[in-house]
Amino acid sequence: TLFRSANQTGLLHTCDIYRSTKAGKILGDAMQVGSSESWQSILKNVTGTEKMDAGPLLEYFSPLTKWLEAQNTKNKETLGWPDFEWRPPVPEGYPADIEKNANEEQAKVFLAEYNRTAEAMWNDYTEASWTYNTDITDANKQIMLEKNLQMSNHTLHYGTQARQFDYTDFQDPSVKRILKKLSDIERAALPEQELKEYNQLLSDMETTYSVAKVCKEGQTTNCLPLDPDLTETMARSRDYNELLFAWKGWRDASGKKIRSLFKRYVELSNKAAVLNNYPDNGAYWRSLYETPTLEADLEQIYHQLQPLYLNLHAYVRRALYKKYGEQHVNLQGPIPAHLLGNMWAQSWNNIYDLLVPYPNAAKVDATPAMIAQKWTPLKMFNESDRFFQSLGLIPMPKEFWDKSMIEKPKDREVSCHASAWDFYNRKDFRIKQCTVVTMDDLITVHHEMGHVQYFLQYKDQPVS
């Protein structure tokens, strides 16, 4: 749809929407709706169908798929890891009624009051959360926890009232939809002490994750934080043991300490879900997609994409086998996660030099050129802003440039995990990122700026 609107023809992987305001208008119209309509309705307006389908993605990657299949056939590769199959256990299921108000006009008045008060409440909490995440101190954590509790009490107050409406015969579909969403009061359903415990758990886990450092054996100083040190090691090192040290060390410094907290967090999350009439928290999360066929739809997409993934996996595994040898890489097993160039193995871009089939072809990593041209984090964000403006979308507002944290401060602990923030006042939108001048981070900048573009587009929708 986007490529057709940009008057692009030919193979899908050769198309480009850069500078196409027609494609930008389609994206803008879709984003302006926010969550005021179901995703199925928005998807249908954009593509003509409300069904998720991986077909266009497979078409885009079809030249790569054919090439990978040929390479893997030639090398007699095993696709997947048949001797290492595992499936997570299926959780057991768990699971009332009050006198209802069927007055639609009263419901509209109620929703207007909720929206007005929620904007102020959510803004207060988001400001406190931003302050804590960009300056991690016990004092800032305490303020954030207090604001979080106030927000939960607000959710409980208005969610309880929302449950008193019978919207079965309401005429306005948006009123029905918002009341249904407000009726799910999430963690606010917990008793106050457990709610405080839940919020404290989240805060403690976030702090542990953000400040975790890895120290070499016998050292207590010059320890390495995730960003930029360990991230750089995972991306650039080709030493098996150094990569394992960084990968395991960071998990020991973060995951092991979080484990017991996370277990209790799951218990409380499931309890809150049951209090909201869901079998467990997973069922609540799935309900947010507003489709009874979500799992079947995702299963279908999974099977559509699986051949491409298995062929890519086999090709990459063979390249890593050549680099690290049979003592570290099993040609019929999973790939050791710490060899993929990323702390979470979510992106394999950083090991492209080990995978490139045609060494003399043009390089896809723009990092050396960015460094040579003296790019800065600010320039990376300006370039991303220019991209979205080339589609006719909204420029970043003054508050974004004044208040975002786009580099890691040297004078305090911060959470470096890249994230985009909506402050619920229709004008203040920010990004928090410890940006390093690399192509990987340039992609992340565009990703986070895409979130902010979405915030800008739907800013006039009700908070709910």
XYZ file of C-alpha atoms in Angstrom:
464
model
C 0.000 0.000 0.000
C 2.723 2.473 0.984
C 4.861 1.673 -2.047
C 1.913 1.958 -4.439
C 1.034 5.337 -2.943
C 4.638 6.429 -3.542
C 4.301 5.386 -7.222
C 6.872 2.654 -6.708
C 6.820 -0.361 -9.025
C 8.954 -3.424 -9.419
C 10.244 -5.859 -6.811
C 9.253 -5.025 -3.261
C 12.798 -4.935 -1.892
C 13.732 -2.207 -4.393
C 10.957 0.174 -3.340
C 11.439 3.276 -1.142
C 8.952 5.670 0.489
C 11.528 8.326 1.390
C 10.167 11.816 0.589
C 6.720 10.439 -0.323
C 4.120 12.643 1.361
C 1.355 10.356 0.050
C 2.844 7.418 1.918
C 3.346 9.705 4.910
C -0.330 10.683 4.861
C -1.380 7.035 5.024
C 0.913 6.507 8.014
C -0.177 9.764 9.650
C -3.891 8.976 9.263
C -3.332 5.567 10.839
C -1.323 6.970 13.769
C -3.754 9.837 14.495
C -6.386 7.324 15.538
C -4.162 6.084 18.370
C -5.963 3.297 20.205
C -9.393 4.918 19.812
C -10.229 2.155 17.310
C -9.249 -1.482 17.223
C -6.037 -2.355 15.424
C -8.054 -4.511 13.025
C -10.062 -1.479 11.903
C -6.927 0.641 11.473
C -5.141 -2.149 9.589
C -8.110 -2.511 7.234
C -8.084 1.217 6.485
C -4.407 0.991 5.525
C -4.216 -2.366 3.747
C -7.791 -3.302 2.871
C -7.791 -6.314 5.192
C -7.938 -6.766 8.954
C -6.020 -10.036 8.915
C -2.330 -10.153 9.867
C -0.240 -11.683 7.109
C 3.505 -12.122 6.685
C 3.165 -12.385 2.893
C 4.610 -8.933 2.040
C 7.535 -9.513 4.421
C 8.259 -12.849 2.755
C 7.987 -11.209 -0.668
C 10.471 -8.524 0.417
C 12.970 -11.144 1.571
C 12.318 -13.663 -1.237
C 15.693 -13.087 -2.990
C 17.480 -13.680 0.325
C 15.368 -16.758 1.066
C 16.188 -18.346 -2.293
C 19.891 -17.614 -1.852
C 19.951 -19.037 1.679
C 18.115 -22.170 0.574
C 20.678 -22.744 -2.175
C 23.618 -22.227 0.212
C 22.168 -24.511 2.865
C 21.318 -27.217 0.324
C 24.874 -27.091 -1.028
C 26.312 -27.429 2.494
C 23.761 -30.104 3.509
C 22.797 -27.989 6.533
C 20.366 -29.186 9.181
C 17.570 -26.651 9.539
C 16.805 -25.852 13.151
C 18.006 -27.860 16.150
C 15.985 -31.111 16.140
C 17.817 -32.659 19.092
C 17.188 -29.645 21.305
C 13.396 -29.234 20.990
C 11.605 -27.754 24.008
C 8.154 -26.333 24.610
C 7.155 -24.264 27.657
C 4.525 -25.829 29.914
C 0.954 -24.607 29.451
C -0.272 -22.828 32.612
C -3.452 -24.044 34.250
C -6.482 -21.766 34.109
C -8.094 -20.070 37.112
C -11.268 -17.828 37.326
C -19.163 -11.218 39.182
C -22.042 -8.534 39.127
C -23.309 -5.189 40.414
C -26.243 -3.014 39.640
C -25.505 -1.309 36.334
C -26.048 2.243 35.042
C -27.357 2.250 31.448
C -27.391 6.060 30.959
C -25.095 6.847 28.037
C -25.061 10.621 28.633
C -23.928 10.106 32.227
C -21.233 7.808 30.909
C -19.971 10.555 28.583
C -19.820 13.054 31.455
C -17.968 10.478 33.545
C -15.428 9.832 30.766
C -14.812 13.560 30.275
C -14.037 13.907 33.995
C -11.800 10.852 33.898
C -9.865 12.142 30.912
C -9.321 15.581 32.485
C -8.065 14.188 35.777
C -6.086 11.334 34.229
C -4.025 13.696 32.070
C -2.815 15.567 35.152
C -2.254 12.361 37.149
C -0.349 10.552 34.384
C 1.744 13.646 33.674
C 2.783 13.868 37.355
C 3.798 10.212 37.414
C 5.625 10.356 34.071
C 7.605 13.420 35.191
C 8.630 11.588 38.374
C 9.517 8.443 36.435
C 11.590 10.457 33.948
C 13.453 12.176 36.779
C 14.259 8.819 38.368
C 15.307 7.133 35.110
C 17.619 10.019 34.203
C 19.015 10.408 37.732
C 18.822 7.160 39.680
C 18.787 8.031 43.384
C 16.850 6.682 46.365
C 15.120 10.042 46.803
C 13.935 10.121 43.191
C 12.824 6.504 43.457
C 10.687 7.309 46.507
C 8.982 10.224 44.750
C 8.268 7.989 41.746
C 6.763 5.289 43.979
C 4.511 7.850 45.682
C 3.288 9.163 42.315
C 2.777 5.589 41.106
C 0.581 4.813 44.108
C -1.461 7.990 43.505
C -1.948 6.967 39.879
C -3.065 3.469 40.899
C -5.576 4.922 43.363
C -6.917 7.121 40.576
C -7.225 4.062 38.317
C -9.024 2.138 41.060
C -11.445 5.005 41.745
C -12.468 5.539 38.127
C -12.209 1.887 37.135
C -14.660 0.931 39.868
C -17.089 3.574 38.603
C -16.634 2.397 34.996
C -17.718 -1.080 36.052
C -21.050 0.340 37.189
C -22.133 1.135 33.618
C -24.037 -1.332 31.463
C -22.931 -0.211 28.009
C -24.576 -3.071 26.113
C -27.081 -0.795 24.356
C -24.940 2.345 24.104
C -24.917 3.874 20.621
C -21.445 5.429 20.627
C -18.912 2.630 20.031
C -16.027 4.726 21.405
C -17.844 5.161 24.742
C -18.419 1.414 24.974
C -14.813 0.687 24.127
C -13.330 3.163 26.610
C -15.572 1.959 29.447
C -14.502 -1.614 28.769
C -10.826 -0.594 28.884
C -11.279 1.436 32.088
C -12.988 -1.507 33.755
C -9.671 -3.353 33.667
C -7.987 -1.682 36.619
C -4.849 -3.828 36.315
C -2.587 -3.805 39.372
C -4.775 -1.215 41.110
C -7.059 -4.148 41.967
C -4.477 -5.413 44.477
C -4.858 -4.673 48.195
C -2.879 -1.525 49.086
C 0.051 -3.296 50.744
C 0.460 -5.694 47.833
C 0.142 -2.792 45.407
C 2.981 -1.004 47.204
C 4.992 -4.216 47.105
C 4.305 -4.580 43.361
C 5.463 -1.038 42.621
C 8.558 -1.500 44.779
C 9.405 -4.721 42.945
C 9.196 -2.987 39.571
C 11.369 -0.140 40.782
C 13.963 -2.435 42.354
C 14.193 -4.595 39.238
C 14.593 -1.536 37.036
C 17.321 -0.141 39.290
C 19.219 -3.426 39.348
C 18.999 -3.682 35.564
C 20.103 -0.083 35.032
C 23.111 0.039 37.375
C 24.459 -3.524 36.922
C 28.205 -3.630 36.217
C 30.565 -6.479 35.412
C 33.900 -6.648 37.227
C 36.862 -8.730 36.195
C 37.856 -11.419 38.674
C 39.417 -9.948 41.807
C 38.536 -6.348 40.835
C 36.050 -4.014 42.467
C 36.898 -0.899 40.465
C 36.819 -0.072 36.756
C 33.807 -2.344 36.381
C 31.906 -2.248 33.094
C 28.294 -1.002 32.688
C 25.991 -2.283 29.958
C 26.214 0.969 27.960
C 28.489 1.663 26.294
C 31.176 -0.795 27.486
C 29.527 -4.232 27.441
C 27.443 -3.329 24.404
C 30.656 -2.415 22.574
C 32.314 -5.682 23.658
C 29.384 -7.755 22.393
C 29.423 -5.901 19.077
C 33.150 -5.805 18.337
C 34.897 -8.662 20.118
C 35.559 -11.928 18.273
C 37.100 -13.632 21.300
C 34.826 -16.458 22.492
C 35.836 -16.200 26.147
C 35.633 -12.412 26.266
C 32.132 -12.547 24.793
C 31.087 -15.210 27.290
C 32.537 -13.120 30.140
C 30.475 -10.095 29.097
C 27.282 -12.078 28.392
C 27.352 -14.204 31.548
C 28.790 -11.463 33.737
C 25.987 -9.044 32.945
C 23.348 -11.690 33.607
C 24.994 -12.592 36.898
C 25.032 -8.901 37.873
C 21.424 -8.280 36.837
C 19.354 -11.407 36.215
C 20.446 -13.408 39.243
C 19.637 -10.492 41.548
C 16.290 -9.910 39.846
C 15.183 -13.558 39.780
C 13.494 -13.754 43.195
C 11.924 -10.319 42.707
C 10.605 -11.333 39.314
C 9.045 -14.502 40.713
C 7.088 -12.461 43.250
C 6.211 -9.901 40.541
C 4.661 -12.721 38.456
C 2.651 -13.923 41.459
C 1.238 -10.453 42.103
C 0.620 -9.809 38.389
C -1.401 -13.017 38.151
C -3.328 -12.132 41.308
C -4.213 -8.711 39.860
C -5.350 -10.372 36.639
C -7.610 -12.783 38.536
C -9.114 -9.819 40.431
C -9.892 -8.353 36.990
C -11.601 -11.626 35.959
C -8.784 -13.007 33.801
C -7.289 -16.480 34.291
C -3.783 -14.996 34.577
C -1.705 -12.002 33.500
C -0.932 -13.561 30.124
C -4.651 -13.720 29.363
C -4.954 -10.045 30.323
C -2.082 -9.073 28.020
C -3.641 -11.022 25.144
C -6.997 -9.325 25.738
C -5.438 -5.969 24.852
C -5.236 -7.107 21.216
C -9.048 -7.343 21.105
C -9.236 -10.477 18.999
C -10.188 -13.998 20.078
C -7.951 -15.485 17.371
C -4.710 -13.778 18.417
C -2.803 -16.968 19.204
C -3.947 -18.706 16.019
C -3.079 -15.619 13.946
C 0.418 -15.437 15.436
C 0.891 -19.171 14.965
C 0.057 -18.751 11.282
C 2.551 -15.893 10.890
C 5.159 -17.905 12.787
C 4.801 -20.805 10.355
C 4.923 -18.410 7.397
C 8.224 -16.950 8.583
C 9.772 -20.141 9.965
C 11.388 -21.354 6.690
C 13.157 -18.005 6.223
C 14.335 -18.002 9.845
C 15.564 -21.609 9.768
C 17.519 -21.010 6.571
C 19.042 -17.817 7.954
C 19.842 -19.563 11.241
C 21.583 -22.458 9.471
C 23.666 -20.095 7.325
C 24.735 -17.984 10.323
C 25.470 -21.077 12.402
C 27.794 -22.387 9.672
C 29.686 -19.078 9.571
C 30.104 -19.089 13.365
C 31.221 -22.720 13.218
C 33.978 -21.686 10.804
C 35.002 -18.868 13.159
C 34.833 -20.568 16.571
C 35.113 -24.269 15.736
C 33.219 -27.417 16.601
C 34.069 -27.177 20.304
C 31.843 -24.088 20.553
C 29.258 -24.390 17.754
C 27.157 -27.512 17.079
C 26.032 -27.629 13.437
C 22.822 -29.362 14.493
C 22.080 -27.326 17.595
C 21.103 -23.824 18.700
C 23.572 -20.958 18.264
C 25.262 -19.835 21.513
C 23.537 -16.518 22.199
C 26.702 -14.618 23.131
C 28.173 -15.043 19.635
C 25.520 -12.999 17.826
C 26.875 -9.501 18.478
C 24.155 -8.287 20.832
C 23.540 -8.752 24.564
C 20.082 -10.214 23.853
C 20.853 -11.813 20.447
C 17.964 -9.744 19.100
C 19.972 -8.184 16.270
C 22.748 -9.938 14.354
C 23.950 -6.874 12.437
C 27.191 -6.619 14.378
C 28.545 -9.956 13.135
C 27.926 -9.126 9.483
C 31.671 -9.209 8.838
C 31.613 -12.944 9.668
C 28.621 -13.597 7.418
C 29.183 -11.457 4.336
C 29.078 -13.760 1.289
C 30.659 -11.240 -1.089
C 33.456 -9.355 0.729
C 34.011 -6.955 -2.162
C 30.383 -5.820 -2.296
C 29.338 -2.443 -0.907
C 29.334 -2.416 2.900
C 25.971 -2.078 4.636
C 27.459 -0.765 7.897
C 27.470 3.026 7.784
C 29.345 3.339 11.098
C 32.818 4.044 9.637
C 31.401 6.741 7.348
C 29.424 8.299 10.225
C 32.574 8.470 12.365
C 34.678 9.825 9.493
C 32.103 12.554 8.878
C 32.107 13.412 12.598
C 28.473 12.572 13.222
C 27.155 13.254 16.724
C 24.106 11.881 18.556
C 22.349 15.190 17.842
C 23.014 14.838 14.122
C 21.583 11.299 14.224
C 18.346 12.615 15.727
C 18.217 15.513 13.263
C 18.609 13.088 10.346
C 15.781 10.935 11.715
C 13.564 13.992 12.126
C 14.299 14.948 8.512
C 13.259 11.484 7.366
C 9.826 11.743 9.013
C 9.377 15.291 7.751
C 10.186 14.090 4.213
C 6.988 12.006 4.466
C 4.993 15.101 5.373
C 4.786 14.067 9.027
C 5.093 16.299 12.116
C 8.462 17.859 13.074
C 9.722 17.238 16.584
C 8.517 20.053 18.897
C 10.750 22.382 20.896
C 10.162 20.420 24.124
C 11.612 17.325 22.493
C 14.923 19.000 21.724
C 15.066 20.840 25.047
C 14.237 17.930 27.366
C 15.297 14.644 25.749
C 18.342 12.770 27.056
C 20.187 11.611 23.942
C 23.650 11.028 25.440
C 24.787 9.295 28.614
C 25.576 11.841 31.350
C 28.941 11.493 33.048
C 27.859 12.752 36.482
C 25.099 10.324 37.518
C 23.555 6.878 37.106
C 20.830 6.649 34.472
C 18.779 3.979 32.743
C 20.320 3.712 29.282
C 17.616 1.496 27.812
C 16.337 3.480 24.815
C 12.713 4.554 25.230
C 10.207 7.128 23.990
C 8.029 9.062 26.448
C 4.589 10.686 26.191
C 3.967 13.151 29.046
C 0.198 13.328 28.455
C -0.035 17.095 28.021
C -0.148 17.171 24.200
C 3.170 18.989 23.844
C 5.921 17.229 25.794
C 7.435 14.157 24.142
C 10.967 12.921 24.795
C 13.492 10.160 24.114
C 15.920 8.694 26.626
C 18.895 7.043 24.923
C 22.617 6.753 25.631
C 23.365 7.189 21.943
C 26.648 6.022 20.438
C 27.602 6.936 16.881
C 26.941 3.598 15.175
C 24.580 2.406 12.484
C 22.890 0.156 15.059
C 22.091 3.170 17.232
C 20.989 5.152 14.159
C 18.387 2.453 13.523
C 17.345 2.639 17.191
C 17.025 6.434 16.897
C 14.631 6.019 13.961
C 12.713 3.384 15.931
C 12.270 5.625 18.975
C 11.498 8.679 16.835
C 8.771 6.565 15.213
C 7.184 6.148 18.644
C 7.305 9.914 19.223
C 5.782 10.510 15.789
C 2.933 8.225 16.870
C 2.517 10.233 20.098
C 2.401 13.470 18.102
C -0.213 12.088 15.737
C -2.630 10.827 18.423
C -2.026 13.589 21.003
C -5.605 14.927 20.717
C -7.201 11.560 21.464
C -8.498 10.961 25.008
C -5.983 9.504 27.459
C -8.022 6.332 27.818
